[in-house]
mmCIF file of the C-alpha atoms, coordinates in Angstrom:
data_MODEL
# 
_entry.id   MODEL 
# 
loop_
_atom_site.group_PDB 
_atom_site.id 
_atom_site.type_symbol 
_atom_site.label_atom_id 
_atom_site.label_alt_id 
_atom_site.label_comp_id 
_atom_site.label_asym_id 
_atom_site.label_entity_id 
_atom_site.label_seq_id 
_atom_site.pdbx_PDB_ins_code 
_atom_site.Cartn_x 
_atom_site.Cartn_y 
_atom_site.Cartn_z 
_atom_site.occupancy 
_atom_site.B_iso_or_equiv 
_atom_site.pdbx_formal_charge 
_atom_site.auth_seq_id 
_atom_site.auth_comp_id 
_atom_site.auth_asym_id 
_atom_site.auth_atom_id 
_atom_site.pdbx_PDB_model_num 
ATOM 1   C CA . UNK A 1 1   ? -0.136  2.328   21.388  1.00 0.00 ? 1   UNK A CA 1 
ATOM 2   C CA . UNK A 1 2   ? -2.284  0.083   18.916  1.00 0.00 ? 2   UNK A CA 1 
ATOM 3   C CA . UNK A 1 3   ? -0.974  -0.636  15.392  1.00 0.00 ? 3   UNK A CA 1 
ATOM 4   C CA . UNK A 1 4   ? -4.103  1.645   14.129  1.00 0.00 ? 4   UNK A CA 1 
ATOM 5   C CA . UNK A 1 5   ? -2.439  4.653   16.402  1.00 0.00 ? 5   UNK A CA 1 
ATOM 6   C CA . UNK A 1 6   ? 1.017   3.513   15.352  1.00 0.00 ? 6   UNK A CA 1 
ATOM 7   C CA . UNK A 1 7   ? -0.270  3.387   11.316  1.00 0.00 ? 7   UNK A CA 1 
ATOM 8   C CA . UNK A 1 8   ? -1.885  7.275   11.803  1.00 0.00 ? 8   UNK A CA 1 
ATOM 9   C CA . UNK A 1 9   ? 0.835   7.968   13.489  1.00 0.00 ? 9   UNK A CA 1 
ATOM 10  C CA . UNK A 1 10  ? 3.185   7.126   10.586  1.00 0.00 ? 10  UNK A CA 1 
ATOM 11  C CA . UNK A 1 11  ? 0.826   8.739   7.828   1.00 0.00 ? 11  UNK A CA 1 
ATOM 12  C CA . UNK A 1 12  ? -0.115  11.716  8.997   1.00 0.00 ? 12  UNK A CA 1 
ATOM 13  C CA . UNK A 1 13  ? 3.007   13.964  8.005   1.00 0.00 ? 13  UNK A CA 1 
ATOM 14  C CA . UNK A 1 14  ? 2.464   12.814  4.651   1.00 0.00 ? 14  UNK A CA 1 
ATOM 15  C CA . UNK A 1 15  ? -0.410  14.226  3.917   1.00 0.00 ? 15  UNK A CA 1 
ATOM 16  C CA . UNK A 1 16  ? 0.991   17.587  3.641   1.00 0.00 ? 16  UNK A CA 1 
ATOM 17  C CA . UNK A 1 17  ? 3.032   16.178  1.106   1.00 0.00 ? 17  UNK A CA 1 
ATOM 18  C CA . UNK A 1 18  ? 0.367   14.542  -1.275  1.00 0.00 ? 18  UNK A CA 1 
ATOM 19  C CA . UNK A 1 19  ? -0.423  11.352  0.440   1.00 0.00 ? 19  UNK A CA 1 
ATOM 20  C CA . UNK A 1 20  ? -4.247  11.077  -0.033  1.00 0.00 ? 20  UNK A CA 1 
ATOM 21  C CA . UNK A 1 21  ? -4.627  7.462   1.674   1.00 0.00 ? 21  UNK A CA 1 
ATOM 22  C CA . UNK A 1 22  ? -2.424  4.603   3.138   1.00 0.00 ? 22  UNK A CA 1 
ATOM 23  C CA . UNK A 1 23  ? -3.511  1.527   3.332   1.00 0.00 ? 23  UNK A CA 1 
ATOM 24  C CA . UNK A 1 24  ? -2.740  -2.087  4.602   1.00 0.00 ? 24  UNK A CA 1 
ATOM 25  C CA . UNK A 1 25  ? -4.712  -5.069  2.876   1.00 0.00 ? 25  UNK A CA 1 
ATOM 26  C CA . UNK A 1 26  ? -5.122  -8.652  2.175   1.00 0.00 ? 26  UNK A CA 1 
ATOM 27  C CA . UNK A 1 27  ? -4.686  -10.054 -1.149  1.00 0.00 ? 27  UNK A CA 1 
ATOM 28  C CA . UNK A 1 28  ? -8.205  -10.364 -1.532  1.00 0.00 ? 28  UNK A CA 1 
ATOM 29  C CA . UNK A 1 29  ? -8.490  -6.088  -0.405  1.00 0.00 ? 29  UNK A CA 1 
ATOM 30  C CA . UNK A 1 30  ? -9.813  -7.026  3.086   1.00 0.00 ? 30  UNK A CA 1 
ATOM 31  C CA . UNK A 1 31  ? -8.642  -3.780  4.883   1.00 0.00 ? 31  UNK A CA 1 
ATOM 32  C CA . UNK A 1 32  ? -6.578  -4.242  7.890   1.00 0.00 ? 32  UNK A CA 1 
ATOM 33  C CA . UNK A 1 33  ? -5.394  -0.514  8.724   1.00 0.00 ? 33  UNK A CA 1 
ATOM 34  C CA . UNK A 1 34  ? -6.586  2.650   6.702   1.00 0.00 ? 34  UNK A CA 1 
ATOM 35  C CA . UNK A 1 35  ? -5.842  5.876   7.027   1.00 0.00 ? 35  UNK A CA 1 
ATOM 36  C CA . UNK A 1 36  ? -7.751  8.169   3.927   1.00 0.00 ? 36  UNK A CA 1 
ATOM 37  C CA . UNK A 1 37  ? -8.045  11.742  3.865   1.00 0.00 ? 37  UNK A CA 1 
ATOM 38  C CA . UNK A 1 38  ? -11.102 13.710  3.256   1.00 0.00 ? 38  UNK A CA 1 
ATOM 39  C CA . UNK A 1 39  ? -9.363  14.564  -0.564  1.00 0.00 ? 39  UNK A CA 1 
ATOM 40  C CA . UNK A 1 40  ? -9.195  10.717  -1.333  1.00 0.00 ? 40  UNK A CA 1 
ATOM 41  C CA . UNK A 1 41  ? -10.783 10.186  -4.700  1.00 0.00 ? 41  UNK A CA 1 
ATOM 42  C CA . UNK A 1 42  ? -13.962 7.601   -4.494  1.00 0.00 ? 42  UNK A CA 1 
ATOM 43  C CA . UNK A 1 43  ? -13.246 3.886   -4.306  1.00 0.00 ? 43  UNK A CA 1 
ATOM 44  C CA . UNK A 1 44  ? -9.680  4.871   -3.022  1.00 0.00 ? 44  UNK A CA 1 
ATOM 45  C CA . UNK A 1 45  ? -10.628 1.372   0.049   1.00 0.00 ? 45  UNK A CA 1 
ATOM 46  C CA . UNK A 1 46  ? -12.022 -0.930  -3.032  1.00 0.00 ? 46  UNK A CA 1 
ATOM 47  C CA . UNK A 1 47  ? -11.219 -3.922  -2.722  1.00 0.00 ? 47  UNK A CA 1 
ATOM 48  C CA . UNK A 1 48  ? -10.490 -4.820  -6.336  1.00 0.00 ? 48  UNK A CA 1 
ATOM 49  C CA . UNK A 1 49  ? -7.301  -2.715  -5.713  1.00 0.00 ? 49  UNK A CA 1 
ATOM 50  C CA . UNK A 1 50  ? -5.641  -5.114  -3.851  1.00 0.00 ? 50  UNK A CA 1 
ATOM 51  C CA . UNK A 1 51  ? -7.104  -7.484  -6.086  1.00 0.00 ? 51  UNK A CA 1 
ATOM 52  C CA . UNK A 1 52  ? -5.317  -6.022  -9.041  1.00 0.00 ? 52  UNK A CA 1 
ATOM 53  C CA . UNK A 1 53  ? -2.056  -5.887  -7.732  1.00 0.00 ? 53  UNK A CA 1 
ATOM 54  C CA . UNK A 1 54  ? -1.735  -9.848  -6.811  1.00 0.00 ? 54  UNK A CA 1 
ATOM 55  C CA . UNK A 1 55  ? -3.183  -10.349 -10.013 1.00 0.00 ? 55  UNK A CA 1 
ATOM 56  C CA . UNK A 1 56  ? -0.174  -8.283  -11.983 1.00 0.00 ? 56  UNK A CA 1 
ATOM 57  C CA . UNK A 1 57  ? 2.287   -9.395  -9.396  1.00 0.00 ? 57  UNK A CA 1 
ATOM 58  C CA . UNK A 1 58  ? 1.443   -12.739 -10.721 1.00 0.00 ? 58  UNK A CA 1 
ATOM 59  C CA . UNK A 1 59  ? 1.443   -12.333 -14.309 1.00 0.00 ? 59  UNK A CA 1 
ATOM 60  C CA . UNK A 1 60  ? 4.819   -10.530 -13.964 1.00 0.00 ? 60  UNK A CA 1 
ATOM 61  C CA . UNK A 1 61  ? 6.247   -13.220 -12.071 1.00 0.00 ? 61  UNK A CA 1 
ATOM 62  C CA . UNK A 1 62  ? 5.386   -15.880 -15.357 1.00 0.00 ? 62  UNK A CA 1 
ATOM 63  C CA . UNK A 1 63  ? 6.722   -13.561 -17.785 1.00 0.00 ? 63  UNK A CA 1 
ATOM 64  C CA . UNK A 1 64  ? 10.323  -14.306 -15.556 1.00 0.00 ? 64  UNK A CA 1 
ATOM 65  C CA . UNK A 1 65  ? 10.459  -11.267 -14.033 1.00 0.00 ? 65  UNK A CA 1 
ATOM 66  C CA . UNK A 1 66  ? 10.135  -13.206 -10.294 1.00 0.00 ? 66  UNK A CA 1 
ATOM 67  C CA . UNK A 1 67  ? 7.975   -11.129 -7.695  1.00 0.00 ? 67  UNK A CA 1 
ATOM 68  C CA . UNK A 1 68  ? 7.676   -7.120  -7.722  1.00 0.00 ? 68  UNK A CA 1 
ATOM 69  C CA . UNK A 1 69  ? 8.558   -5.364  -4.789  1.00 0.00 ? 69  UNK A CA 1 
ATOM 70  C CA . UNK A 1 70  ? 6.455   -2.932  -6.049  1.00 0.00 ? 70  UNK A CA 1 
ATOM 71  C CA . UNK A 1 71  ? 4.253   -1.688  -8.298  1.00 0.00 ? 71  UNK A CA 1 
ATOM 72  C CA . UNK A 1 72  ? 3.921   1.982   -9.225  1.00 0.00 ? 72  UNK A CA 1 
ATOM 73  C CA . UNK A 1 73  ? 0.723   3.524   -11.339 1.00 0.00 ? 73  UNK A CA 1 
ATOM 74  C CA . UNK A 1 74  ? -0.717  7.192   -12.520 1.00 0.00 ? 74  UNK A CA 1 
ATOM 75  C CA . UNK A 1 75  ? -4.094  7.576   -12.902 1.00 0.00 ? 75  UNK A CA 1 
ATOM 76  C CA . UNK A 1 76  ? -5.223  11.063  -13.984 1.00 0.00 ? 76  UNK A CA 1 
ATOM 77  C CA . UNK A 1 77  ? -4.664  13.807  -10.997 1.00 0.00 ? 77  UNK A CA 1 
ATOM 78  C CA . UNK A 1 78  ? -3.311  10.457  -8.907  1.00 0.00 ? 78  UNK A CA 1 
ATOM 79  C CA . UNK A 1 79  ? -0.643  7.842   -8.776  1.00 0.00 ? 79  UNK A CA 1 
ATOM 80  C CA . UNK A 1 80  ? -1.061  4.529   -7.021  1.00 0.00 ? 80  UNK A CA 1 
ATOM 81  C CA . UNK A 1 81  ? 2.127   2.666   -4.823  1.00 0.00 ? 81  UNK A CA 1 
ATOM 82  C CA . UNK A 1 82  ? 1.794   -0.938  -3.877  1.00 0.00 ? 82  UNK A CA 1 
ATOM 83  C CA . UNK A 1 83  ? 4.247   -2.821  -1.971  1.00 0.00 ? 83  UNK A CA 1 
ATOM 84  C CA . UNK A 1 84  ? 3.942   -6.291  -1.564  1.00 0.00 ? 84  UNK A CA 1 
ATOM 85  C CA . UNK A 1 85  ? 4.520   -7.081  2.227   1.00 0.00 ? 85  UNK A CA 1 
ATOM 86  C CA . UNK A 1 86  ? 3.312   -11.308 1.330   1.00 0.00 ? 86  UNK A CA 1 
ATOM 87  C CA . UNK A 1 87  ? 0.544   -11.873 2.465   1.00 0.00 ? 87  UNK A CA 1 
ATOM 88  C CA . UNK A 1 88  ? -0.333  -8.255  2.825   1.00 0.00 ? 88  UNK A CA 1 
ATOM 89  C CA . UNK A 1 89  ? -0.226  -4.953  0.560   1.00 0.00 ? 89  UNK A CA 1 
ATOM 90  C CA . UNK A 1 90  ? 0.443   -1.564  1.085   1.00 0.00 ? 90  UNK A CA 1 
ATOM 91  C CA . UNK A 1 91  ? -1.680  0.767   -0.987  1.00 0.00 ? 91  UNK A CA 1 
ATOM 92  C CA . UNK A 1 92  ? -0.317  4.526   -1.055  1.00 0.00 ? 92  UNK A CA 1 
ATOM 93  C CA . UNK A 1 93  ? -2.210  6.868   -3.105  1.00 0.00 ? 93  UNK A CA 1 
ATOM 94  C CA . UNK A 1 94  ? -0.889  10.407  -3.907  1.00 0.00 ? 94  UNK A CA 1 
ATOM 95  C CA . UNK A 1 95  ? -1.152  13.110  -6.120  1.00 0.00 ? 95  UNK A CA 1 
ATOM 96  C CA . UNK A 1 96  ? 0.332   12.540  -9.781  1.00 0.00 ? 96  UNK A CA 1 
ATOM 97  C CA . UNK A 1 97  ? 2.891   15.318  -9.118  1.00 0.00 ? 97  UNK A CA 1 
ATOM 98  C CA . UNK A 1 98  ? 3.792   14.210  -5.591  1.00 0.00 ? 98  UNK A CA 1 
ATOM 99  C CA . UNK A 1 99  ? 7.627   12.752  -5.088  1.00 0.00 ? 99  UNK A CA 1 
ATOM 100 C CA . UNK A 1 100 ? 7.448   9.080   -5.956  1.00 0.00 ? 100 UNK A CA 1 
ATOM 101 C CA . UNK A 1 101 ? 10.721  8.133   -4.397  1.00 0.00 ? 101 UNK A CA 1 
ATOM 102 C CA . UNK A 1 102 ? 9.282   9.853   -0.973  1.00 0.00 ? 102 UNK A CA 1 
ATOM 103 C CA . UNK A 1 103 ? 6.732   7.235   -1.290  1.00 0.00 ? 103 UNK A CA 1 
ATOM 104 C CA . UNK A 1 104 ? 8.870   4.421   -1.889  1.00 0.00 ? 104 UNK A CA 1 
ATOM 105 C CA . UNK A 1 105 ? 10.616  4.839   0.992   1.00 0.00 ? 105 UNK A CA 1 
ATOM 106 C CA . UNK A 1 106 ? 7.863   5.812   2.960   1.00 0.00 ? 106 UNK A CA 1 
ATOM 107 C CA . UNK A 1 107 ? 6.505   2.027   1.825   1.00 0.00 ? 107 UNK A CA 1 
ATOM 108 C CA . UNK A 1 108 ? 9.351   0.516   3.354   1.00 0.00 ? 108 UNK A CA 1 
ATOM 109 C CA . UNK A 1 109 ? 9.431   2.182   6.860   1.00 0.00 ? 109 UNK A CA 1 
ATOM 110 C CA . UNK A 1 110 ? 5.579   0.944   6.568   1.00 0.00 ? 110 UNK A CA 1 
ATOM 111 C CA . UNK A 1 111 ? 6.945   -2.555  5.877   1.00 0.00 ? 111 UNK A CA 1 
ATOM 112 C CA . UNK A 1 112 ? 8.796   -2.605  9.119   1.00 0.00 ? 112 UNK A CA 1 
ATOM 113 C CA . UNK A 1 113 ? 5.813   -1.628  11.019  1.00 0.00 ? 113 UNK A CA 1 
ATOM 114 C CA . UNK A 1 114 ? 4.013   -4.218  9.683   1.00 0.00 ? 114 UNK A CA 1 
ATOM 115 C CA . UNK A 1 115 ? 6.698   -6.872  9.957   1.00 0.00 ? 115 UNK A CA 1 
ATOM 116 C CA . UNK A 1 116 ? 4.690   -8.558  12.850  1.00 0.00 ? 116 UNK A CA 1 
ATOM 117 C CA . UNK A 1 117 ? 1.720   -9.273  11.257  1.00 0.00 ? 117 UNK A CA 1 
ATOM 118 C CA . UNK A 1 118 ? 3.066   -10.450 8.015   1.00 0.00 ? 118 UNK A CA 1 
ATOM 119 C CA . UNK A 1 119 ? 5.454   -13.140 10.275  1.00 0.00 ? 119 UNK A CA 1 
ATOM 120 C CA . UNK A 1 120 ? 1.948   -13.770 12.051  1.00 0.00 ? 120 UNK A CA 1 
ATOM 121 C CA . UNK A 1 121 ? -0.088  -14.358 9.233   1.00 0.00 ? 121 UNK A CA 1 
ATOM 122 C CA . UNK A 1 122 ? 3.346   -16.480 7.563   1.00 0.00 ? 122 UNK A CA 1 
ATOM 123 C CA . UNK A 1 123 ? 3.157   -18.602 10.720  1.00 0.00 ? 123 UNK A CA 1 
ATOM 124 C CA . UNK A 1 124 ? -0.623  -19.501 9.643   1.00 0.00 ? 124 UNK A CA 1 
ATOM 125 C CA . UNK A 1 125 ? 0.177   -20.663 6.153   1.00 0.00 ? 125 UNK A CA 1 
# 
C-alpha cells in the first residue's frame, strides 16, 4: 500500500466526524499527502498555511516558550490543527464545533505514519 493509500486510509473515518481536510506539508506548504473533502473551505491546500505555522512556531520559541507541538486555531465555521512533525506539518482542518482533543490525537497516530519520512528528510539535513 503507498503512503497516499495509507494517508486516505487513515482520514477517511474522520470525515464523518468534522474533518474537512488532512494534510502533510513542508515548511514552505509544499504538499506531500492531501486528503480534502468536497466541504473544504477555499484555500484549505495554500501554501501560506504552512507558512504561518513555522513562522508562529518560531516567534513562540523566542518568547521562551521552546517549540509547539502544536498549534490550535478557530476561524469562523472552522478550526485549524497543526502539528509540527520537523521538517514537516500536519494541517487538520475541522468544523469549529468538532472535538478538538479527537483531533489531537488523531495528529499523533498521523505522526507515526509519517515517522519515515521525517527520519528521511532528517537524514538530508
Amino acid at each position: 500500500m503507498s503512503a497516499k493509500e495509507s494517508f486516505q486510509q487513515l482520514v477517511q473515518p474522520y470525515f464523518e466526524k468534522g474533518l474537512k481536510s488532512a494534510l502533510l506539508t513542508d515548511r514552505e506548504g509544499v504538499v506531500i499527502l492531501e486528503y480534502v473533502s468536497p466541504e473544504a473551505p477555499a484555500g484549505v491546500t495554500d501554501p501560506s498555511l504552512s507558512t504561518a505555522f513555522s513562522i508562529a512556531n518560531n516567534q513562540a520559541s523566542k518568547m521562551g516558550l521552546k517549540r509547539n507541538k502544536s498549534i490550535i486555531g478557530i476561524y469562523g465555521l472552522h478550526q485549524v490543527i497543526q502539528i509540527d512533525c520537523y521538517p514537516l506539518i500536519i494541517s487538520l482542518v475541522a468544523d469549529a464545533t468538532a472535538n478538538t482533543g479527537l483531533f489531537l490525537d488523531f495528529g499523533d497516530e498521523l505522526q507515526k505514519m509519517v515517522e519515515p519520512m521525517v527520519a528521511a528528510l532528517q537524514d538530508k539535513h
